[in-house]
Amino acid sequence: MALKFINKPSIYFIMGTENTGTRHPLTVLKEALEGGISHFQLREKGQFALTGDELKQFAKDCQQLCRAYGVPFIINDDVELAEEINADGIHIGQEDEEAAAVRKRLGPDKILGVSVHSVQEAAEAVGAGADYVGMGPVFPTYTKSDAKKPAGLVGILSVKSTYPNLPVIGIGGITPENAENVWAAGAEGVAVISSIAQAEDVAHQVKLFSHSYKKGA
Ligand code: TZP
Ligand code: MG
């Protein structure tokens, strides 16, 4: 069965091998799944990023864990890898392959997410058949060195006022403390790297994000 996009509240965890410090990424992912994440995106970046067969094996290991918890497994950027291992979805940015072409390649059942920074880009993503858009960075982030200037919550507010039914996932510097504001702006989800990947108690941190939803919505 295809795992389609789940609406509110999405606690959307993103991770690659460079994000978990001294901890094994699969251990961190398992703890995040135990804590109740709703989505997982493999985003393998950086100087020491896995490639080739090593990346494929790591992706399959992540996929297997996600399957055990019924959580959609989404791959960042790499459409070929997503096709090859039959991932549940793909997330692409504005610099990647055109969203409409990716939708065509993957067919209607896979999840397609697109990073956008404006209502115009959101309109294009909708036209291309995106299931959700990622908007950010909402707050300052240390994880993505080439991230744009933080947009605050205005981007989310403006996209939601034009497309009330389009799932919007905020990203960038989101913590359990500031997540309330992201929910209050109308986001269906929070996408998080460091605040979960580097938490001392990963499962507990995920639960704090879930609690923030009840406060902010
Ligand atoms: N896109 C915009 S900000 C960002 C990405 C991938 C990084 C988010 O990481 P963190 O650690 O949750 O700020
Ligand atoms: Mg990209």
Short mmCIF file of N, CA and C in Angstrom, two decimals, residues 119-189:
data_model
loop_
_atom_site.label_atom_id
_atom_site.label_comp_id
_atom_site.label_asym_id
_atom_site.label_seq_id
_atom_site.Cartn_x
_atom_site.Cartn_y
_atom_site.Cartn_z
N VAL A 119 4.78 32.54 -2.43
CA VAL A 119 3.47 32.07 -2.91
C VAL A 119 3.59 31.62 -4.37
N GLN A 120 4.40 32.36 -5.14
CA GLN A 120 4.61 32.02 -6.55
C GLN A 120 5.20 30.60 -6.69
N GLU A 121 6.23 30.31 -5.90
CA GLU A 121 6.84 28.98 -5.98
C GLU A 121 5.86 27.91 -5.48
N ALA A 122 5.05 28.28 -4.49
CA ALA A 122 4.05 27.32 -3.99
C ALA A 122 3.03 27.03 -5.09
N ALA A 123 2.63 28.08 -5.85
CA ALA A 123 1.66 27.90 -6.94
C ALA A 123 2.24 26.94 -7.98
N GLU A 124 3.51 27.10 -8.28
CA GLU A 124 4.15 26.22 -9.26
C GLU A 124 4.20 24.78 -8.75
N ALA A 125 4.51 24.64 -7.46
CA ALA A 125 4.59 23.29 -6.87
C ALA A 125 3.22 22.61 -6.93
N VAL A 126 2.17 23.37 -6.63
CA VAL A 126 0.81 22.82 -6.68
C VAL A 126 0.50 22.38 -8.11
N GLY A 127 0.83 23.23 -9.07
CA GLY A 127 0.59 22.92 -10.47
C GLY A 127 1.33 21.68 -10.93
N ALA A 128 2.49 21.44 -10.33
CA ALA A 128 3.31 20.29 -10.71
C ALA A 128 2.87 19.01 -10.02
N GLY A 129 1.93 19.14 -9.08
CA GLY A 129 1.42 17.94 -8.41
C GLY A 129 2.10 17.61 -7.09
N ALA A 130 2.62 18.63 -6.40
CA ALA A 130 3.24 18.39 -5.09
C ALA A 130 2.17 18.01 -4.06
N ASP A 131 2.53 17.13 -3.13
CA ASP A 131 1.61 16.76 -2.04
C ASP A 131 1.73 17.71 -0.87
N TYR A 132 2.91 18.31 -0.75
CA TYR A 132 3.14 19.28 0.33
C TYR A 132 4.28 20.19 -0.09
N VAL A 133 4.40 21.33 0.57
CA VAL A 133 5.57 22.18 0.35
C VAL A 133 6.31 22.37 1.67
N GLY A 134 7.63 22.49 1.57
CA GLY A 134 8.45 22.83 2.72
C GLY A 134 8.76 24.32 2.62
N MET A 135 8.63 25.05 3.74
CA MET A 135 8.93 26.49 3.72
C MET A 135 9.94 26.84 4.79
N GLY A 136 11.01 27.51 4.35
CA GLY A 136 11.98 27.89 5.35
C GLY A 136 13.20 28.54 4.69
N PRO A 137 14.23 28.82 5.46
CA PRO A 137 14.23 28.58 6.89
C PRO A 137 13.30 29.54 7.64
N VAL A 138 12.54 28.97 8.55
CA VAL A 138 11.65 29.80 9.37
C VAL A 138 12.50 30.58 10.37
N PHE A 139 13.39 29.89 11.04
CA PHE A 139 14.28 30.50 12.04
C PHE A 139 15.73 30.26 11.58
N PRO A 140 16.70 30.97 12.20
CA PRO A 140 18.10 30.74 11.81
C PRO A 140 18.49 29.27 12.01
N THR A 141 19.25 28.75 11.06
CA THR A 141 19.68 27.35 11.15
C THR A 141 21.19 27.26 10.96
N TYR A 142 21.79 26.33 11.65
CA TYR A 142 23.24 26.10 11.50
C TYR A 142 23.48 24.84 10.67
N THR A 143 22.40 24.19 10.26
CA THR A 143 22.53 22.88 9.61
C THR A 143 22.75 23.01 8.11
N LYS A 144 22.14 24.00 7.48
CA LYS A 144 22.26 24.15 6.03
C LYS A 144 23.07 25.41 5.76
N SER A 145 24.31 25.23 5.31
CA SER A 145 25.21 26.39 5.20
C SER A 145 24.76 27.37 4.12
N ASP A 146 24.07 26.87 3.09
CA ASP A 146 23.64 27.78 2.01
C ASP A 146 22.16 28.16 2.13
N ALA A 147 21.63 28.05 3.36
CA ALA A 147 20.21 28.39 3.54
C ALA A 147 19.99 29.87 3.28
N LYS A 148 18.79 30.19 2.80
CA LYS A 148 18.44 31.60 2.60
C LYS A 148 18.25 32.27 3.96
N LYS A 149 18.04 33.60 3.93
CA LYS A 149 17.79 34.36 5.17
C LYS A 149 16.52 33.84 5.82
N PRO A 150 16.48 33.72 7.15
CA PRO A 150 15.24 33.25 7.79
C PRO A 150 14.05 34.11 7.39
N ALA A 151 12.95 33.43 7.06
CA ALA A 151 11.77 34.15 6.57
C ALA A 151 10.75 34.37 7.67
N GLY A 152 11.01 33.82 8.86
CA GLY A 152 10.02 33.92 9.92
C GLY A 152 8.77 33.16 9.51
N LEU A 153 7.65 33.60 10.06
CA LEU A 153 6.41 32.86 9.84
C LEU A 153 5.59 33.43 8.68
N VAL A 154 6.04 34.56 8.12
CA VAL A 154 5.22 35.22 7.09
C VAL A 154 5.03 34.36 5.85
N GLY A 155 6.08 33.62 5.48
CA GLY A 155 5.97 32.75 4.30
C GLY A 155 4.85 31.75 4.49
N ILE A 156 4.82 31.12 5.64
CA ILE A 156 3.78 30.11 5.93
C ILE A 156 2.41 30.77 5.92
N LEU A 157 2.32 31.92 6.60
CA LEU A 157 1.02 32.62 6.67
C LEU A 157 0.52 32.99 5.28
N SER A 158 1.42 33.47 4.42
CA SER A 158 0.95 33.92 3.10
C SER A 158 0.58 32.73 2.22
N VAL A 159 1.35 31.65 2.27
CA VAL A 159 0.97 30.48 1.45
C VAL A 159 -0.34 29.89 1.95
N LYS A 160 -0.50 29.82 3.28
CA LYS A 160 -1.75 29.24 3.82
C LYS A 160 -2.96 30.11 3.48
N SER A 161 -2.74 31.44 3.38
CA SER A 161 -3.92 32.27 3.07
C SER A 161 -4.33 32.09 1.61
N THR A 162 -3.37 31.76 0.74
CA THR A 162 -3.71 31.53 -0.68
C THR A 162 -4.14 30.10 -0.93
N TYR A 163 -3.48 29.17 -0.26
CA TYR A 163 -3.77 27.73 -0.46
C TYR A 163 -4.09 27.06 0.87
N PRO A 164 -5.28 27.33 1.41
CA PRO A 164 -5.58 26.79 2.75
C PRO A 164 -5.48 25.27 2.84
N ASN A 165 -5.69 24.59 1.70
CA ASN A 165 -5.68 23.11 1.77
C ASN A 165 -4.33 22.49 1.43
N LEU A 166 -3.36 23.32 1.11
CA LEU A 166 -2.04 22.78 0.77
C LEU A 166 -1.24 22.52 2.04
N PRO A 167 -0.82 21.27 2.29
CA PRO A 167 0.00 21.03 3.48
C PRO A 167 1.33 21.78 3.41
N VAL A 168 1.58 22.59 4.42
CA VAL A 168 2.82 23.37 4.50
C VAL A 168 3.62 22.88 5.71
N ILE A 169 4.88 22.58 5.43
CA ILE A 169 5.78 22.09 6.48
C ILE A 169 6.85 23.15 6.71
N GLY A 170 6.92 23.68 7.92
CA GLY A 170 7.96 24.66 8.23
C GLY A 170 9.28 23.95 8.49
N ILE A 171 10.38 24.62 8.13
CA ILE A 171 11.70 24.02 8.36
C ILE A 171 12.70 25.11 8.71
N GLY A 172 13.69 24.73 9.50
CA GLY A 172 14.78 25.64 9.80
C GLY A 172 14.74 26.15 11.23
N GLY A 173 15.65 25.64 12.05
CA GLY A 173 15.79 26.13 13.42
C GLY A 173 14.60 25.85 14.32
N ILE A 174 13.80 24.86 13.97
CA ILE A 174 12.59 24.61 14.77
C ILE A 174 12.93 23.71 15.97
N THR A 175 12.45 24.13 17.12
CA THR A 175 12.68 23.41 18.38
C THR A 175 11.31 23.20 19.05
N PRO A 176 11.25 22.36 20.08
CA PRO A 176 9.95 22.21 20.76
C PRO A 176 9.46 23.54 21.34
N GLU A 177 10.40 24.44 21.65
CA GLU A 177 10.01 25.72 22.26
C GLU A 177 9.38 26.68 21.24
N ASN A 178 9.95 26.73 20.03
CA ASN A 178 9.39 27.69 19.05
C ASN A 178 8.37 27.05 18.09
N ALA A 179 8.19 25.73 18.17
CA ALA A 179 7.29 25.03 17.23
C ALA A 179 5.85 25.52 17.35
N GLU A 180 5.46 25.88 18.58
CA GLU A 180 4.09 26.39 18.81
C GLU A 180 3.71 27.48 17.83
N ASN A 181 4.69 28.38 17.55
CA ASN A 181 4.42 29.49 16.63
C ASN A 181 4.23 29.00 15.20
N VAL A 182 4.93 27.92 14.84
CA VAL A 182 4.82 27.37 13.49
C VAL A 182 3.44 26.75 13.31
N TRP A 183 2.98 26.03 14.32
CA TRP A 183 1.61 25.46 14.27
C TRP A 183 0.60 26.59 14.19
N ALA A 184 0.82 27.62 15.02
CA ALA A 184 -0.15 28.72 15.09
C ALA A 184 -0.25 29.46 13.76
N ALA A 185 0.85 29.45 12.96
CA ALA A 185 0.83 30.11 11.65
C ALA A 185 0.05 29.28 10.63
N GLY A 186 -0.34 28.07 11.00
CA GLY A 186 -1.16 27.25 10.10
C GLY A 186 -0.43 26.08 9.47
N ALA A 187 0.84 25.89 9.84
CA ALA A 187 1.60 24.78 9.23
C ALA A 187 1.00 23.43 9.64
N GLU A 188 1.05 22.49 8.69
CA GLU A 188 0.62 21.12 8.98
C GLU A 188 1.74 20.33 9.63
N GLY A 189 2.97 20.85 9.50
CA GLY A 189 4.08 20.06 10.03
C GLY A 189 5.30 20.89 10.36
#
